[in-house]
Coordinates of C-alpha atoms (C1' of nucleotides) in Angstrom, one line a residue:
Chain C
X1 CA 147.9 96.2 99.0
X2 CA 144.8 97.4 100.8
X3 CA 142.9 96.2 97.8
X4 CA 144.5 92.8 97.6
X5 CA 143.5 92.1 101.1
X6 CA 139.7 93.1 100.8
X7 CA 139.4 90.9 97.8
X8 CA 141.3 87.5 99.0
X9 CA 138.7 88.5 102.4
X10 CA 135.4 88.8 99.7
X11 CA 137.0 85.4 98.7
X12 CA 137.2 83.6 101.8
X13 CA 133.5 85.1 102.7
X14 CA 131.7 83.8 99.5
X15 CA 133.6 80.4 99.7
X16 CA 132.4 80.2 103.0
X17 CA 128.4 80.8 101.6
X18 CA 128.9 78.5 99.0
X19 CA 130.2 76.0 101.3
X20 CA 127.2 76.5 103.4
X21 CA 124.6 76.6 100.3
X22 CA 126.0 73.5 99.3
X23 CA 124.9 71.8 102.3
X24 CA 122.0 72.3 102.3
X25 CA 121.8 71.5 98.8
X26 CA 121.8 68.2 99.4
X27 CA 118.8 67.8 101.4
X28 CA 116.6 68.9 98.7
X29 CA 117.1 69.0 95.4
X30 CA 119.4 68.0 93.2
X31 CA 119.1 71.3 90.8
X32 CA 120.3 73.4 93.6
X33 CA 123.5 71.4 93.6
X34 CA 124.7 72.3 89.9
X35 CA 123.4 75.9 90.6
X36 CA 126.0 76.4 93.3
X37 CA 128.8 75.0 91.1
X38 CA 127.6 77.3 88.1
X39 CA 128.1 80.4 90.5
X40 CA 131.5 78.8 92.2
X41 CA 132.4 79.0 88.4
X42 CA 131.5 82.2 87.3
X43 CA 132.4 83.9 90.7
X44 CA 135.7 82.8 90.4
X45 CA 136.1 82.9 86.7
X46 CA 135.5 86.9 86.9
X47 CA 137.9 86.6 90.3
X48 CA 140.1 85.3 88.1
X49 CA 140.0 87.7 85.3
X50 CA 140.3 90.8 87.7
X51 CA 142.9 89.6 89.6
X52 CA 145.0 89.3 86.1
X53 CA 144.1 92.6 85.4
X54 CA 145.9 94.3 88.5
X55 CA 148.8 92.1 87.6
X56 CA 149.3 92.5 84.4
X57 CA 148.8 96.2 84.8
X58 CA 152.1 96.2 86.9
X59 CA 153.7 94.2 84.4
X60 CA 153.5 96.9 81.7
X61 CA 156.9 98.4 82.8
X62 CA 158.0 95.0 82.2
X63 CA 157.2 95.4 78.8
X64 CA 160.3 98.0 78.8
X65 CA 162.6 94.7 79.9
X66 CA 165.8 95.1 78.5
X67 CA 167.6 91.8 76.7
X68 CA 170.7 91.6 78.9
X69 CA 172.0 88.3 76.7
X70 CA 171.4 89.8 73.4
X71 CA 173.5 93.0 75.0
X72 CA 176.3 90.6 75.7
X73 CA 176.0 88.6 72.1
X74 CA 176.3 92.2 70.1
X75 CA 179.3 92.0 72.3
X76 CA 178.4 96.2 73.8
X77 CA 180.5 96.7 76.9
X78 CA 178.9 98.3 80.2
X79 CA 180.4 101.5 79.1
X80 CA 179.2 101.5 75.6
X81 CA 175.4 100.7 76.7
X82 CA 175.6 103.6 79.0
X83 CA 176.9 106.1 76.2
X84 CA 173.6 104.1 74.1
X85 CA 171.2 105.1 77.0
X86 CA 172.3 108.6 76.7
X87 CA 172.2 108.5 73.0
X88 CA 168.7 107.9 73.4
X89 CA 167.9 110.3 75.7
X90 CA 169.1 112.4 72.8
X91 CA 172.0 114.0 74.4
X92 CA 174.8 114.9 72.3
X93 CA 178.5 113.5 72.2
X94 CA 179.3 116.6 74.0
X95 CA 177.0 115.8 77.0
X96 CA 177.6 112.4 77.5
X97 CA 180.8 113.0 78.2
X98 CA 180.1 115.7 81.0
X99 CA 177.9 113.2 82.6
X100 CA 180.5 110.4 82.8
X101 CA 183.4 112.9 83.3
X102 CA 185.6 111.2 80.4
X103 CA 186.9 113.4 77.1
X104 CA 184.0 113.8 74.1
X105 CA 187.0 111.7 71.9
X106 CA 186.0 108.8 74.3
X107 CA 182.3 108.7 73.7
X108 CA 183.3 109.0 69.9
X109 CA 185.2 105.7 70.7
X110 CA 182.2 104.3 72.3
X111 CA 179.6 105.8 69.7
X112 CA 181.6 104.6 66.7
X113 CA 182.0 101.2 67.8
X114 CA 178.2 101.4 69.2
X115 CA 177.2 101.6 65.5
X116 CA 179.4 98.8 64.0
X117 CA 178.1 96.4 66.8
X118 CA 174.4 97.6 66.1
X119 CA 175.0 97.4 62.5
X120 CA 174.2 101.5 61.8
X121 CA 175.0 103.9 59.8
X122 CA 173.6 106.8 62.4
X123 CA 172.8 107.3 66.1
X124 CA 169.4 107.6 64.7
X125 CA 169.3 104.3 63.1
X126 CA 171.1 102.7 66.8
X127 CA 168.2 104.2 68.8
X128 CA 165.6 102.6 66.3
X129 CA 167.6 99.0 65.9
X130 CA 168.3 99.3 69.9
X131 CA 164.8 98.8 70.6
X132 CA 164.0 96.8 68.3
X133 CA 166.1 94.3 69.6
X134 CA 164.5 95.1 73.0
X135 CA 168.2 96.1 74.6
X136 CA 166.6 99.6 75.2
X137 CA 163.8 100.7 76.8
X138 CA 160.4 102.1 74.6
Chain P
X1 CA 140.4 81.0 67.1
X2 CA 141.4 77.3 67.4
X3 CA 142.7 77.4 70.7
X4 CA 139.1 79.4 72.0
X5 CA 137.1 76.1 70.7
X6 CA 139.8 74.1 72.8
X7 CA 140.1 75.9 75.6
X8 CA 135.9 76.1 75.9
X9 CA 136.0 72.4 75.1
X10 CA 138.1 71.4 77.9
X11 CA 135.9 74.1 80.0
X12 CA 132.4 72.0 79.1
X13 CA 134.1 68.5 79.9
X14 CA 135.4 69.7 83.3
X15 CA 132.1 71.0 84.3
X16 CA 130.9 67.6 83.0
X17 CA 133.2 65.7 85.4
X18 CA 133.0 67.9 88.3
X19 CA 129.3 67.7 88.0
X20 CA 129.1 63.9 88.3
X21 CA 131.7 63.9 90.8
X22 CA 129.5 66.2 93.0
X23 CA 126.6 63.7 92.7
X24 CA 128.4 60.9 93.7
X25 CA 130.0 63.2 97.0
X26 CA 126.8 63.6 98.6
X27 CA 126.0 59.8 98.8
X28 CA 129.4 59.3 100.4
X29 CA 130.8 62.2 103.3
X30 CA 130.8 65.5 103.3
X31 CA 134.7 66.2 102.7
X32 CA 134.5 65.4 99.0
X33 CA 131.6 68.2 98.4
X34 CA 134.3 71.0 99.6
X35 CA 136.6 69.4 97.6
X36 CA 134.5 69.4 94.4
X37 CA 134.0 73.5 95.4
X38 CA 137.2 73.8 95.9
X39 CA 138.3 72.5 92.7
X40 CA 135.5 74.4 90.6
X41 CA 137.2 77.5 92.1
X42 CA 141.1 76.4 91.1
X43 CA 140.1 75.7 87.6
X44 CA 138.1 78.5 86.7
X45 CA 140.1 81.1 88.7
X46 CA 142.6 79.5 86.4
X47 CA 141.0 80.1 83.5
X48 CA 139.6 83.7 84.1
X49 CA 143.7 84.5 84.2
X50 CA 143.8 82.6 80.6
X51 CA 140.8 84.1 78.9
X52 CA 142.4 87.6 80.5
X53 CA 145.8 87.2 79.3
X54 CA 144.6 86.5 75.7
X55 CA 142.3 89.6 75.6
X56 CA 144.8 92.2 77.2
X57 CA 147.4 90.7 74.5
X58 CA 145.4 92.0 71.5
X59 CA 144.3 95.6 73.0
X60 CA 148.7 96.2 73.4
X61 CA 148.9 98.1 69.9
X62 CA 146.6 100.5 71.2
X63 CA 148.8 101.6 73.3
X64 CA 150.6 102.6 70.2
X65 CA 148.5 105.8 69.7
X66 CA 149.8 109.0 68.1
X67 CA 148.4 112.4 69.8
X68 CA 146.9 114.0 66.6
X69 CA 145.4 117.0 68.8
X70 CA 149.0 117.4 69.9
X71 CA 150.6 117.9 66.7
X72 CA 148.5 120.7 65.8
X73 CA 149.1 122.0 69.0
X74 CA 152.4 121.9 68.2
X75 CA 152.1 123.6 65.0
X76 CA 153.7 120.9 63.3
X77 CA 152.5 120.7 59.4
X78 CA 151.5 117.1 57.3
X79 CA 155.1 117.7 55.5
X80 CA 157.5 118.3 58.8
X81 CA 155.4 115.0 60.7
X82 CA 156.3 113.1 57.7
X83 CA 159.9 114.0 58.1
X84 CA 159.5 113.6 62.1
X85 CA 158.5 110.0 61.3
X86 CA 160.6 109.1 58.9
X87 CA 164.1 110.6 61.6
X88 CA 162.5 107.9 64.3
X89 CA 163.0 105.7 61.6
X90 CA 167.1 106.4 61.7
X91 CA 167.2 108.0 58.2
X92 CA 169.5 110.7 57.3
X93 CA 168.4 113.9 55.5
X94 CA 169.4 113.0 52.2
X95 CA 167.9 109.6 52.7
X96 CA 164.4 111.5 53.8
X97 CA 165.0 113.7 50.5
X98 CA 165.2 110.7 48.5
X99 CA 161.7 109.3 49.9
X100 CA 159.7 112.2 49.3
X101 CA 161.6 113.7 46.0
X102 CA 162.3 116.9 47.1
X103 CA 165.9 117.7 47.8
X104 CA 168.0 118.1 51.1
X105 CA 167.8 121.6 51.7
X106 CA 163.6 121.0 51.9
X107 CA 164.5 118.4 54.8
X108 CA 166.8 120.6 56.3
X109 CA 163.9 123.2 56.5
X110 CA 161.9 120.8 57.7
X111 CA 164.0 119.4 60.4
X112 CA 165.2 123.1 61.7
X113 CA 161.2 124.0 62.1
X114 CA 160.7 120.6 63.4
X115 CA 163.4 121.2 66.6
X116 CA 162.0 124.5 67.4
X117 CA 158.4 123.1 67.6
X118 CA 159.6 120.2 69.7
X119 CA 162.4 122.5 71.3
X120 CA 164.8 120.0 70.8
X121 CA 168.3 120.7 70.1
X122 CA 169.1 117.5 68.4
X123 CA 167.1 114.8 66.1
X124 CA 167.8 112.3 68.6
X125 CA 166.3 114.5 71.2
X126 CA 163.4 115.1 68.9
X127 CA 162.5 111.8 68.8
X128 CA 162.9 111.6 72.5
X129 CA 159.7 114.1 73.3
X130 CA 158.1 113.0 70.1
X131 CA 157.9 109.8 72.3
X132 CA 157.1 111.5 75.2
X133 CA 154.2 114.0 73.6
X134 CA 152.8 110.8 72.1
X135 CA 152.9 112.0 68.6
X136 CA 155.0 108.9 67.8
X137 CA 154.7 105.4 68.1
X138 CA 157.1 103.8 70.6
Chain B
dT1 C1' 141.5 139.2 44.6
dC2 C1' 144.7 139.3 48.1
dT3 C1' 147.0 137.1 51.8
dG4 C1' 149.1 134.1 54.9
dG5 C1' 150.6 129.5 55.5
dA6 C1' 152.8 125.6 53.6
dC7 C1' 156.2 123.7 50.7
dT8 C1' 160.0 124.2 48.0
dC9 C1' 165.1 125.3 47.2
dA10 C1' 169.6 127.6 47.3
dT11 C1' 173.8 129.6 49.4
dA12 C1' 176.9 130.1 53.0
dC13 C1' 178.3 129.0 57.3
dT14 C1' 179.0 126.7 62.0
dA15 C1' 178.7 122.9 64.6
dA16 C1' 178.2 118.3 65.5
dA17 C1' 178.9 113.5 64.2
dG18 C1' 181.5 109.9 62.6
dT19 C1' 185.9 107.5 60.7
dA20 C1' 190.6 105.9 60.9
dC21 C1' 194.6 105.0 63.4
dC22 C1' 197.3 104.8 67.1
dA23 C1' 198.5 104.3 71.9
dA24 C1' 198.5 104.3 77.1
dT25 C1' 196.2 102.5 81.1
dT26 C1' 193.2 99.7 83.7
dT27 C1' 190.3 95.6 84.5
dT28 C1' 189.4 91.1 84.4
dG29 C1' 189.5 86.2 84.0
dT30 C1' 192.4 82.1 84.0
Chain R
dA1 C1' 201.2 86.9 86.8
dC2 C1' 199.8 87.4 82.1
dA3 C1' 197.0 87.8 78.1
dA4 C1' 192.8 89.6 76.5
dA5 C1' 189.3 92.9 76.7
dA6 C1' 187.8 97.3 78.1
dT7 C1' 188.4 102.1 78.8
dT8 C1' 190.4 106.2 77.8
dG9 C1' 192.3 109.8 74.8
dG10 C1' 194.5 112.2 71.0
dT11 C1' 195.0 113.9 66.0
dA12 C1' 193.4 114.5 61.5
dC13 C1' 189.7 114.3 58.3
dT14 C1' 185.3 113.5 56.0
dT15 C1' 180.6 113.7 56.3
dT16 C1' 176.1 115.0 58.3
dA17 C1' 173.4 118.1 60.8
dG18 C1' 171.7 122.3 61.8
dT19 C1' 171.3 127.7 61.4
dA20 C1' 170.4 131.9 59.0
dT21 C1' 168.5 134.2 55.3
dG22 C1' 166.1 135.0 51.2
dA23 C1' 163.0 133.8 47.8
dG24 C1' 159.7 131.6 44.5
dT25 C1' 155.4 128.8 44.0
dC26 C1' 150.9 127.1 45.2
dC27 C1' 146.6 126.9 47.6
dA28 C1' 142.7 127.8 50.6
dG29 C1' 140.1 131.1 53.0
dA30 C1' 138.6 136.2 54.1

DNA sequence: TCTGGACTCATACTAAAGTACCAATTTTGT
DNA sequence: ACAAAATTGGTACTTTAGTATGAGTCCAGA
């Protein structure tokens, strides 16, 4: 945040140099003109760039965005994406059910119908097809 | 590449314009001339987030690099990373068996030694740190 | 040449995982 | 309020997974 205020400042302070270069371009020569607009360019075309750097750096957890629609067209319940979250945070039948205080037949339920609607054979094969269709986090 | 020879196309003509619209805005007021700036600015502040976006898209595999310093950290052998691979990949032992041409009880070797060195209890937990220690692709 | 590591495989278990079926609640949308 | 979907759970079984142990082969390095 502290940087984002000293550039958007740098910015206001060189438009106001070019603003004042460009005055007094005018009462020379024309070259001095198209010299200022060159810089305006490239000053702002690197702005630019940098700028989209510190954004897209914060949008690399993005990249880990989960396909809610694609959850709900593979039909998974809320409680059967849970019991896939834990599946991928390799925790066994057993342990899910512990952490969501239900019987280990339950998550059996959940796990068995987990790989018909993913189309797998193992939890293994879930995990892999899970992300592939971007419903689970890399 | 197409789209480069487009995009610097468009870059050239705009310069072009803004460069005769700068010549006529100094034989008329003084507004236009900031206005000229300002628009310089926009457009290539604009495109320093496009050129950007395109580079960063291409350096993403990258990020798709395995720790090979790591897995002989680990201890992990060429034979047990091949079967480490090839459990991300949601195969079962006998399946594995079947690519290499050895039989199940190799894999099951393989697998056992495998857990230990990640200290995992399970596969799916295996390919959990695997993630994690960056000695798989995610 | 000898040795340790890597790879292979087998047997015999134990423990998870997964399937099939059924059934009782509970939630939810209309 | 009612039907449909979701959640829960049980039994009984089959199939994978994983452990433990022992052992034979092969190869590269001291």
């Amino acid at each position: 945040m502290k940087k984002t205020v000293f550039v958007f400042s740098a910015l206001i302070i060189a438009l106001l140099i070019l603003f004042r270069l460009s005055r007094y371009s005018y009462l020379s020569n024309d070259i001095s003109v198209e010299l200022t607009i060159g810089s305006i360019a490239v000053i702002f075309f690197f702005v630019g760039i940098y700028i989209n750097k510190k954004t897209l750096h914060k949008e690399k957890p993005s990249h880990t965005q989960i396909d809610h629609k694609k959850i709900e067209q593979l039909g998974i319940s809320k409680r059967e994406y849970e019991v896939l979250v834990y599946i991928s945070k390799g925790l066994s039948n057993k342990e899910i059910a512990d952490a969501l205080f239900v019987s280990e037949s339950t998550i059996k339920t959940h796990v068995s119908n987990l790989l018909v609607k993913l189309d797998a054979q193992r939890r293994t094969q879930a995990i892999k097809k899970a992300k592939e269709l971007q419903i689970l986090g890399h």
